[in-house]
Short mmCIF file of C-alpha atoms in Angstrom, two decimals:
data_model
loop_
_atom_site.label_atom_id
_atom_site.label_comp_id
_atom_site.label_asym_id
_atom_site.label_seq_id
_atom_site.Cartn_x
_atom_site.Cartn_y
_atom_site.Cartn_z
CA GLN A 5 -0.27 0.05 0.05
CA VAL A 6 1.13 3.20 -0.78
CA GLN A 7 0.93 6.10 1.78
CA LEU A 8 -0.09 9.90 0.86
CA ALA A 9 0.23 13.09 2.47
CA ALA A 10 -1.37 16.44 1.05
CA SER A 11 -0.85 19.70 1.94
CA GLY A 12 -1.04 22.91 0.74
CA GLY A 13 -4.42 24.35 1.34
CA GLY A 14 -5.53 27.55 2.59
CA SER A 15 -7.65 30.56 1.90
CA VAL A 16 -7.70 32.92 -1.25
CA GLN A 17 -9.27 35.60 -2.96
CA ALA A 18 -11.03 34.93 -6.26
CA GLY A 19 -8.32 35.49 -8.95
CA GLY A 20 -5.45 34.03 -6.61
CA SER A 21 -3.13 30.98 -6.66
CA LEU A 22 -2.35 27.92 -4.58
CA ARG A 23 -0.25 24.98 -5.12
CA LEU A 24 -1.32 21.91 -3.75
CA SER A 25 1.53 18.92 -2.82
CA CYS A 26 1.04 15.42 -2.69
CA ALA A 27 3.77 12.82 -1.26
CA ALA A 28 3.89 9.62 -1.72
CA SER A 29 5.56 6.94 0.26
CA GLY A 30 5.94 3.24 0.84
CA LYS A 31 5.11 1.02 -2.40
CA THR A 32 5.43 3.84 -4.87
CA TYR A 33 5.49 1.33 -7.81
CA SER A 34 1.91 0.42 -7.39
CA SER A 35 0.87 4.43 -7.56
CA ASN A 36 1.92 5.40 -11.47
CA CYS A 37 -1.31 7.05 -11.43
CA MET A 38 -1.80 10.13 -8.98
CA ALA A 39 -5.19 12.44 -9.33
CA TRP A 40 -6.63 15.15 -7.55
CA PHE A 41 -10.35 15.17 -6.51
CA ARG A 42 -12.24 17.52 -4.60
CA GLN A 43 -15.25 17.38 -2.75
CA ALA A 44 -18.01 20.27 -1.81
CA PRO A 45 -20.22 19.92 0.81
CA GLY A 46 -23.23 18.20 -0.51
CA LYS A 47 -21.36 17.16 -4.01
CA GLU A 48 -20.11 13.95 -5.01
CA ARG A 49 -16.24 14.17 -5.07
CA GLU A 50 -15.44 14.58 -8.41
CA GLY A 51 -11.99 14.41 -10.74
CA VAL A 52 -10.21 17.22 -10.79
CA ALA A 53 -6.58 16.47 -12.49
CA ALA A 54 -4.64 13.10 -12.85
CA THR A 55 -0.73 12.39 -13.98
CA TYR A 56 0.50 9.11 -15.31
CA THR A 57 4.12 9.37 -13.84
CA PRO A 58 5.94 7.29 -16.06
CA GLY A 59 5.53 9.21 -18.69
CA GLY A 60 3.98 12.26 -18.18
CA SER A 61 0.57 12.25 -19.52
CA THR A 62 -1.63 14.61 -17.63
CA TYR A 63 -5.50 14.53 -17.53
CA TYR A 64 -8.13 17.51 -16.68
CA ALA A 65 -11.60 17.98 -15.66
CA ASP A 66 -13.04 20.52 -17.97
CA SER A 67 -13.85 22.95 -15.16
CA VAL A 68 -10.18 23.42 -14.61
CA LYS A 69 -8.63 23.27 -17.87
CA GLY A 70 -6.45 26.25 -18.28
CA ARG A 71 -6.05 27.13 -14.63
CA PHE A 72 -4.88 24.09 -12.98
CA THR A 73 -1.58 22.65 -13.97
CA ILE A 74 -0.78 19.00 -12.54
CA SER A 75 2.80 18.18 -12.42
CA GLN A 76 5.62 15.91 -10.49
CA ASP A 77 8.73 15.72 -9.22
CA ASN A 78 9.72 11.90 -9.25
CA ALA A 79 13.49 12.12 -7.00
CA LYS A 80 10.54 13.21 -4.56
CA ASN A 81 7.82 11.19 -5.38
CA THR A 82 5.58 14.37 -4.94
CA VAL A 83 2.56 15.49 -7.26
CA TYR A 84 1.62 19.36 -7.36
CA LEU A 85 -1.44 21.04 -8.38
CA GLN A 86 -0.97 24.45 -9.11
CA MET A 87 -4.14 26.22 -9.16
CA ASN A 88 -4.45 29.93 -10.60
CA SER A 89 -7.59 31.87 -11.57
CA LEU A 90 -9.42 30.62 -8.51
CA LYS A 91 -12.81 30.75 -8.31
CA PRO A 92 -15.39 30.50 -5.32
CA GLU A 93 -16.69 27.27 -6.70
CA ASP A 94 -12.99 25.77 -6.30
CA THR A 95 -13.77 25.80 -2.77
CA ALA A 96 -13.47 22.27 -1.71
CA MET A 97 -11.59 19.78 0.52
CA TYR A 98 -8.93 18.57 -2.08
CA TYR A 99 -7.63 15.00 -1.71
CA CYS A 100 -4.94 12.95 -3.68
CA ALA A 101 -5.32 9.66 -4.86
CA ALA A 102 -3.20 6.74 -6.44
CA LYS A 103 -3.68 3.84 -8.52
CA THR A 104 -1.91 1.80 -11.15
CA TYR A 105 -3.02 3.22 -14.36
CA CYS A 106 -4.93 6.08 -15.43
CA ILE A 107 -7.98 4.39 -16.85
CA ALA A 108 -11.69 6.00 -15.76
CA TRP A 109 -8.98 8.49 -13.74
CA ALA A 110 -11.92 10.97 -12.98
CA SER A 111 -14.23 8.13 -11.26
CA TRP A 112 -12.91 8.02 -7.58
CA ARG A 113 -14.35 4.89 -7.10
CA ALA A 114 -11.65 3.59 -9.04
CA PHE A 115 -9.02 4.40 -6.20
CA SER A 116 -8.07 2.77 -3.48
CA SER A 117 -5.00 5.17 -1.63
CA TRP A 118 -5.91 7.93 -0.46
CA GLY A 119 -4.17 11.16 1.42
CA GLN A 120 -6.04 13.05 3.83
CA GLY A 121 -7.89 16.06 2.67
CA THR A 122 -6.56 19.60 2.67
CA GLN A 123 -9.15 22.34 2.45
CA VAL A 124 -9.14 25.42 -0.35
CA THR A 125 -11.34 27.87 0.47
CA VAL A 126 -11.56 30.75 -2.46
CA SER A 127 -13.65 34.19 -1.36
CA SER A 128 -15.11 36.52 -3.73
#
């Protein structure tokens, strides 16, 4: 099992930026697909972005394309989510998750390894 530790959340005004980090440890060979999800109160958890770390392929939800960037530092086993031009509707608890492949990356049910959440709050 891989262990994931998420950090970097906070409160910003609309238009601001935040960078989330997700550090992986343990059986990282089983976590080639690293993803970020978010869940707002009363809403289902939704996929935000994912990356397949061996090749660097990236995937994004339409709602964040052009504003969020997922990247990786393989030496540190860490994946980042740079969030720019934040909007109030981006407010949510953000979670990182991992699995072997990025098939159906946007489905939270397909992931078995999860980090703790980090809160992102965007005020208007």
